[in-house]
């Protein structure tokens, strides 16, 4: 029903008595959510904007007092499939208003999207939701699987580190996307990830679970890389970080669904296996998603064939930076459930409550960080956010009670603001024919950093007496990264991909 409401043609009528100056403003084409063009005096249609249908008609009637009676009728249909109802009320308020806002509302991207791009971004967000669940299911269930199989913290750390080997398969897949296209591989990798993740429900040991996840997450990781690549290639220059933030937000929602279902783990020693059956639903939703997802327009357009030669500095800069980030971020995330269960005595239900309660506000950070990164610049948002996010995370692992909850919320909000600002650099700084391979190599660095952090924390947690102490040592990595970002990273906000990558600006060879 809500989907039908969003797809319907909506009509907003606004009447008011205003002075002549304001009436003149209402009679001008608007340029906010929609860029209008004039069809006739007082009659406008959309030249640009996230709408499939749009028409605004204004009738003015001056009175003897010098004021003017204005009647405005707006008819529109949003180009947002499935979740258009989320934007319906704010869209009605904005499009029906006689005011002209000085800046776009927070819920809109800084740069205006067209209908095709809006539908593509919505489809990518739906895929991110599925991949977000698939990518976190081992993280959420690992501590309960280890308990059933009688595995130690060290064994769990080794298993989680081994799973980082999924990047080898992911690299091969994204390299294919540079030659054969993004769309087919993106959909195929997500489908394979769903099907293979379900094998985890049959795991007889931690080794089997880790082994099945290496393969399934190889496909999921490839899909995650391609999501960011396609988004960067589809959206306008002024909305890349915002769009990356939308993908992070919906992936986090998928992870949140997994965290919510963690309550099932309290029903018995093997109840955690139920979470590995849920991806069957992901296979079903891929069908409507495929209908809305086009091939990336930049891949479909003629483009030069580039090689890694000449891109070494950018590759090493980003690879080293992502290593420093993930050496802390991955163990801080992967060991969180183990920390809450083993060191704070949380049940599955309390872990689920903590994760949802602290991570849900992170959506604020994602939206704010993405928008600020597009408007104010990537470097300042990422550099400052790293310091605040890392500090709050260390505090969460070092405190108890309400202080731990408050620190968890702060870590989620501040840390989430960093993700779109820093994550969008990977797709931005490489040409079209190299974008998949380069980002695959960056994920190798992610995995090396994550595996190093997992093994370090796993081996030091016992001797040091807690998980928080080795994490505090690893926090030096992202703190050093904040300095690197502020001093060495280029500013890419609002710059076209073809300007950042001159190979794509010339004639293909």
XYZ file of N, CA and C in Angstrom, residues 29-174:
438
model
N 10.639 30.545 -11.902
C 10.985 29.114 -11.833
C 11.798 28.826 -10.577
N 11.492 27.724 -9.932
C 12.203 27.374 -8.706
C 13.434 26.538 -9.049
N 14.396 26.541 -8.121
C 15.631 25.783 -8.295
C 16.075 25.258 -6.935
N 15.435 24.205 -6.465
C 15.838 23.543 -5.223
C 15.803 22.048 -5.447
N 14.793 21.365 -4.931
C 14.658 19.940 -5.206
C 14.435 19.705 -6.700
N 13.696 20.605 -7.331
C 13.383 20.540 -8.750
C 13.865 21.822 -9.425
N 14.481 21.680 -10.587
C 14.811 22.833 -11.427
C 13.698 22.948 -12.468
N 12.980 24.080 -12.422
C 11.827 24.249 -13.299
C 12.183 24.966 -14.596
N 11.355 24.729 -15.608
C 11.373 25.551 -16.818
C 9.945 26.037 -17.061
N 9.837 27.214 -17.646
C 8.536 27.856 -17.842
C 7.880 27.362 -19.124
N 6.641 26.898 -18.999
C 5.841 26.509 -20.157
C 4.980 27.667 -20.643
N 4.485 28.443 -19.695
C 3.639 29.608 -19.969
C 3.671 30.453 -18.702
N 3.222 31.704 -18.739
C 3.205 32.508 -17.511
C 2.447 31.796 -16.386
N 3.159 31.530 -15.282
C 2.540 30.856 -14.142
C 2.447 29.350 -14.273
N 3.024 28.761 -15.330
C 2.955 27.309 -15.533
C 4.364 26.771 -15.740
N 4.744 25.754 -14.933
C 6.116 25.255 -14.931
C 6.127 23.723 -14.946
N 7.211 23.157 -15.512
C 7.461 21.721 -15.435
C 8.907 21.514 -14.992
N 9.254 20.268 -14.706
C 10.600 19.977 -14.209
C 11.574 19.812 -15.362
N 12.684 20.556 -15.315
C 13.796 20.340 -16.241
C 14.768 19.331 -15.648
N 14.919 19.362 -14.320
C 15.767 18.420 -13.589
C 15.113 18.133 -12.255
N 15.427 16.968 -11.684
C 14.919 16.645 -10.357
C 14.519 15.186 -10.244
N 14.419 14.674 -9.015
C 14.110 13.257 -8.772
C 12.619 12.946 -8.891
N 11.997 13.399 -9.984
C 10.559 13.211 -10.181
C 10.304 12.641 -11.577
N 9.338 11.735 -11.668
C 8.913 11.217 -12.964
C 7.901 12.152 -13.618
N 7.094 12.797 -12.790
C 6.081 13.737 -13.277
C 6.096 14.960 -12.383
N 6.000 16.142 -12.981
C 5.980 17.373 -12.174
C 5.332 18.489 -12.977
N 4.458 19.232 -12.306
C 3.789 20.382 -12.919
C 3.376 21.342 -11.803
N 3.700 22.613 -11.977
C 3.304 23.640 -10.988
C 2.580 24.756 -11.721
N 1.408 25.111 -11.206
C 0.622 26.195 -11.782
C 0.334 27.231 -10.706
N 0.566 28.478 -11.031
C 0.364 29.588 -10.094
C -0.646 30.566 -10.688
N -1.652 30.912 -9.885
C -2.650 31.911 -10.280
C -2.580 33.044 -9.277
N -2.435 34.271 -9.763
C -2.334 35.437 -8.875
C -3.527 36.362 -9.111
N -3.973 36.984 -8.021
C -5.140 37.874 -8.092
C -4.886 39.080 -7.194
N -4.344 40.193 -7.753
C -4.077 41.387 -6.926
C -5.384 41.969 -6.394
N -5.333 42.506 -5.177
C -6.527 43.165 -4.632
C -6.275 44.668 -4.532
N -7.257 45.393 -4.059
C -7.187 46.859 -4.034
C -6.197 47.375 -3.005
N -5.846 46.551 -2.005
C -4.933 47.006 -0.942
C -3.471 46.924 -1.363
N -3.195 46.403 -2.554
C -1.820 46.271 -3.004
C -1.228 44.900 -2.723
N -1.988 44.055 -2.051
C -1.534 42.696 -1.796
C -2.100 41.760 -2.868
N -1.577 40.524 -2.905
C -1.929 39.599 -3.977
C -2.353 38.258 -3.398
N -3.463 37.770 -3.917
C -3.908 36.425 -3.545
C -3.238 35.422 -4.492
N -2.483 34.482 -3.921
C -1.740 33.502 -4.705
C -2.330 32.118 -4.474
N -2.586 31.412 -5.558
C -3.016 30.015 -5.486
C -2.021 29.174 -6.285
N -1.370 28.249 -5.610
C -0.343 27.411 -6.245
C -0.777 25.948 -6.177
N -0.728 25.255 -7.311
C -1.058 23.834 -7.380
C 0.138 23.080 -7.941
N 0.634 22.119 -7.165
C 1.786 21.313 -7.579
C 1.340 19.861 -7.685
N 1.623 19.251 -8.829
C 1.380 17.818 -9.018
C 2.718 17.151 -9.313
N 3.005 16.041 -8.613
C 4.305 15.390 -8.810
C 4.222 13.904 -8.489
N 5.135 13.170 -9.069
C 5.315 11.749 -8.763
C 6.807 11.519 -8.579
N 7.209 11.037 -7.399
C 8.622 10.826 -7.096
C 9.191 9.657 -7.896
N 10.443 9.800 -8.311
C 11.145 8.730 -9.027
C 11.936 7.867 -8.048
N 11.306 7.509 -6.937
C 11.969 6.722 -5.887
C 11.178 5.433 -5.700
N 11.639 4.321 -6.234
C 10.890 3.066 -6.074
C 10.970 2.530 -4.644
N 9.925 1.821 -4.235
C 9.860 1.048 -2.981
C 9.800 1.915 -1.725
N 10.681 2.872 -1.583
C 10.744 3.641 -0.333
C 10.401 5.106 -0.551
N 9.721 5.416 -1.651
C 9.360 6.802 -1.903
C 8.494 7.406 -0.825
N 7.743 6.546 -0.121
C 6.879 7.037 0.961
C 7.675 7.698 2.079
N 8.960 7.315 2.226
C 9.790 7.941 3.253
C 10.022 9.427 2.948
N 10.033 9.774 1.659
C 10.320 11.140 1.243
C 9.063 11.907 0.855
N 7.915 11.262 0.952
C 6.687 11.887 0.466
C 6.303 13.117 1.282
N 6.267 12.992 2.598
C 5.845 14.125 3.426
C 6.795 15.312 3.310
N 8.123 15.112 3.463
C 9.006 16.290 3.295
C 8.959 16.855 1.875
N 8.739 16.007 0.866
C 8.643 16.500 -0.509
C 7.389 17.353 -0.687
N 6.277 16.923 -0.103
C 5.043 17.717 -0.187
C 5.222 19.078 0.476
N 5.893 19.078 1.632
C 6.106 20.339 2.336
C 7.004 21.279 1.530
N 8.071 20.734 0.956
C 9.011 21.570 0.223
C 8.406 22.077 -1.087
N 7.840 21.157 -1.878
C 7.320 21.548 -3.189
C 6.043 22.375 -3.088
N 5.286 22.186 -2.016
C 4.057 22.944 -1.855
C 4.246 24.301 -1.224
N 5.435 24.555 -0.689
C 5.678 25.819 -0.005
C 5.831 26.970 -0.998
N 5.416 28.157 -0.568
C 5.625 29.366 -1.363
C 6.998 29.983 -1.103
N 7.689 29.486 -0.071
C 9.015 29.997 0.263
C 10.059 29.371 -0.659
N 11.218 30.010 -0.775
C 12.342 29.487 -1.541
C 13.516 29.352 -0.579
N 13.817 28.121 -0.139
C 14.898 27.937 0.842
C 16.245 28.360 0.283
N 17.083 28.911 1.157
C 18.408 29.364 0.728
C 19.312 28.196 0.374
N 19.083 27.042 0.986
C 19.887 25.861 0.697
C 18.995 24.626 0.696
N 19.475 23.566 0.090
C 18.690 22.334 0.029
C 18.526 21.741 1.426
N 17.363 21.183 1.746
C 17.169 20.544 3.049
C 18.175 19.418 3.258
N 18.402 19.049 4.528
C 19.418 18.062 4.874
C 19.162 16.706 4.234
N 17.915 16.379 3.954
C 17.602 15.040 3.456
C 17.796 14.924 1.948
N 18.069 16.032 1.280
C 18.352 16.012 -0.151
C 19.862 16.053 -0.383
N 20.333 15.440 -1.476
C 21.760 15.553 -1.796
C 22.113 16.987 -2.161
N 23.361 17.395 -1.932
C 23.761 18.767 -2.271
C 23.621 19.077 -3.760
N 23.781 18.053 -4.625
C 23.586 18.230 -6.065
C 22.303 17.522 -6.483
N 21.571 18.118 -7.394
C 20.266 17.592 -7.799
C 20.415 16.308 -8.615
N 19.584 15.299 -8.322
C 19.590 14.033 -9.050
C 18.481 14.017 -10.092
N 18.720 13.339 -11.213
C 17.667 13.161 -12.202
C 16.922 11.852 -11.916
N 15.800 11.590 -12.596
C 15.008 10.388 -12.285
C 15.785 9.083 -12.450
N 16.569 8.965 -13.526
C 17.320 7.728 -13.759
C 18.329 7.487 -12.652
N 19.051 8.530 -12.271
C 20.042 8.404 -11.205
C 19.370 8.083 -9.879
N 18.216 8.690 -9.617
C 17.486 8.432 -8.376
C 17.079 6.976 -8.291
N 16.553 6.434 -9.385
C 16.155 5.017 -9.379
C 17.362 4.104 -9.218
N 18.461 4.442 -9.882
C 19.667 3.622 -9.770
C 20.214 3.648 -8.343
N 20.243 4.828 -7.727
C 20.757 4.933 -6.364
C 19.865 4.172 -5.389
N 18.557 4.199 -5.598
C 17.644 3.442 -4.741
C 17.891 1.938 -4.878
N 18.109 1.481 -6.113
C 18.412 0.066 -6.339
C 19.734 -0.322 -5.673
N 20.737 0.544 -5.765
C 22.018 0.280 -5.111
C 21.856 0.216 -3.597
N 21.021 1.094 -3.057
C 20.779 1.084 -1.612
C 20.099 -0.211 -1.179
N 19.181 -0.722 -2.004
C 18.525 -1.991 -1.684
C 19.536 -3.137 -1.686
N 20.456 -3.119 -2.643
C 21.512 -4.134 -2.663
C 22.422 -3.993 -1.449
N 22.719 -2.759 -1.058
C 23.564 -2.535 0.120
C 22.909 -3.094 1.378
N 21.577 -3.010 1.450
C 20.856 -3.582 2.581
C 21.109 -5.087 2.675
N 20.984 -5.769 1.536
C 21.218 -7.217 1.507
C 22.670 -7.534 1.830
N 23.594 -6.831 1.178
C 25.017 -7.104 1.397
C 25.451 -6.729 2.814
N 24.791 -5.729 3.407
C 25.106 -5.365 4.790
C 24.797 -6.499 5.744
N 23.683 -7.184 5.515
C 23.346 -8.352 6.345
C 24.369 -9.462 6.138
N 24.661 -9.763 4.865
C 25.569 -10.864 4.558
C 26.967 -10.610 5.128
N 27.392 -9.357 5.112
C 28.734 -9.032 5.558
C 28.920 -9.036 7.059
N 27.823 -9.024 7.801
C 27.957 -8.933 9.262
C 27.494 -10.178 10.001
N 26.923 -11.145 9.282
C 26.335 -12.292 9.974
C 27.385 -13.075 10.768
N 28.599 -13.222 10.234
C 29.637 -13.924 10.992
C 30.069 -13.118 12.210
N 30.182 -11.800 12.035
C 30.552 -10.943 13.162
C 29.557 -11.097 14.309
N 28.261 -11.121 13.982
C 27.232 -11.185 15.012
C 27.151 -12.565 15.663
N 27.363 -13.605 14.884
C 27.160 -14.968 15.415
C 28.448 -15.632 15.859
N 29.606 -15.029 15.553
C 30.878 -15.686 15.841
C 31.046 -16.106 17.282
N 30.692 -15.231 18.219
C 30.887 -15.567 19.638
C 29.991 -16.728 20.072
N 28.788 -16.850 19.499
C 27.882 -17.941 19.855
C 28.303 -19.246 19.182
N 28.828 -19.140 17.948
C 29.367 -20.328 17.297
C 30.585 -20.838 18.052
N 31.467 -19.912 18.485
C 32.653 -20.310 19.249
C 32.261 -20.992 20.552
N 31.199 -20.510 21.176
C 30.738 -21.133 22.420
C 30.245 -22.552 22.164
N 29.463 -22.742 21.087
C 28.962 -24.081 20.782
C 30.096 -25.047 20.446
N 31.112 -24.548 19.716
C 32.201 -25.411 19.292
C 33.336 -25.481 20.320
N 33.198 -24.764 21.448
C 34.217 -24.787 22.491
C 35.510 -24.107 22.083
N 35.439 -23.072 21.249
C 36.634 -22.371 20.756
C 36.983 -21.203 21.667
N 38.283 -20.913 21.767
C 38.774 -19.821 22.612
C 38.741 -18.494 21.869
N 39.059 -17.399 22.603
C 39.183 -16.084 21.964
C 40.218 -16.122 20.848
N 41.329 -16.846 21.106
C 42.392 -16.920 20.110
C 41.908 -17.652 18.854
N 41.197 -18.756 19.057
C 40.681 -19.511 17.910
C 39.676 -18.679 17.109
N 38.824 -17.930 17.822
C 37.862 -17.076 17.141
C 38.586 -15.983 16.367
N 39.634 -15.414 16.967
C 40.403 -14.379 16.282
C 41.062 -14.906 15.022
N 41.606 -16.124 15.097
C 42.221 -16.739 13.915
C 41.167 -16.974 12.833
N 39.991 -17.477 13.235
C 38.912 -17.733 12.270
C 38.476 -16.440 11.587
N 38.299 -15.387 12.368
C 37.877 -14.110 11.797
C 38.958 -13.536 10.882
N 40.220 -13.783 11.239
C 41.314 -13.297 10.394
C 41.386 -14.078 9.087
N 41.191 -15.404 9.165
C 41.240 -16.246 7.972
C 40.162 -15.830 6.974
N 38.998 -15.454 7.487
C 37.892 -15.051 6.613
C 38.258 -13.824 5.789
N 39.218 -13.041 6.273
C 39.637 -11.856 5.518
C 40.280 -12.260 4.186
N 40.597 -13.549 4.023
C 41.133 -14.016 2.751
C 40.126 -13.989 1.620
N 38.878 -13.646 1.929
C 37.841 -13.542 0.897
C 38.213 -12.532 -0.179
N 39.126 -11.622 0.153
C 39.452 -10.547 -0.778
C 40.146 -11.066 -2.036
N 40.778 -12.244 -1.969
C 41.424 -12.802 -3.157
C 40.384 -13.083 -4.244
N 39.287 -13.747 -3.854
C 38.203 -14.000 -4.797
C 37.545 -12.700 -5.227
N 37.353 -11.789 -4.277
C 36.710 -10.510 -4.593
C 37.511 -9.739 -5.638
N 38.829 -9.764 -5.530
C 39.662 -9.029 -6.484
C 39.476 -9.560 -7.904
N 39.440 -10.879 -8.045
C 39.236 -11.477 -9.369
C 37.898 -11.028 -9.955
N 36.872 -10.990 -9.128
C 35.533 -10.631 -9.597
C 35.445 -9.165 -10.014
N 36.000 -8.271 -9.205
C 35.905 -6.846 -9.564
C 36.799 -6.513 -10.747
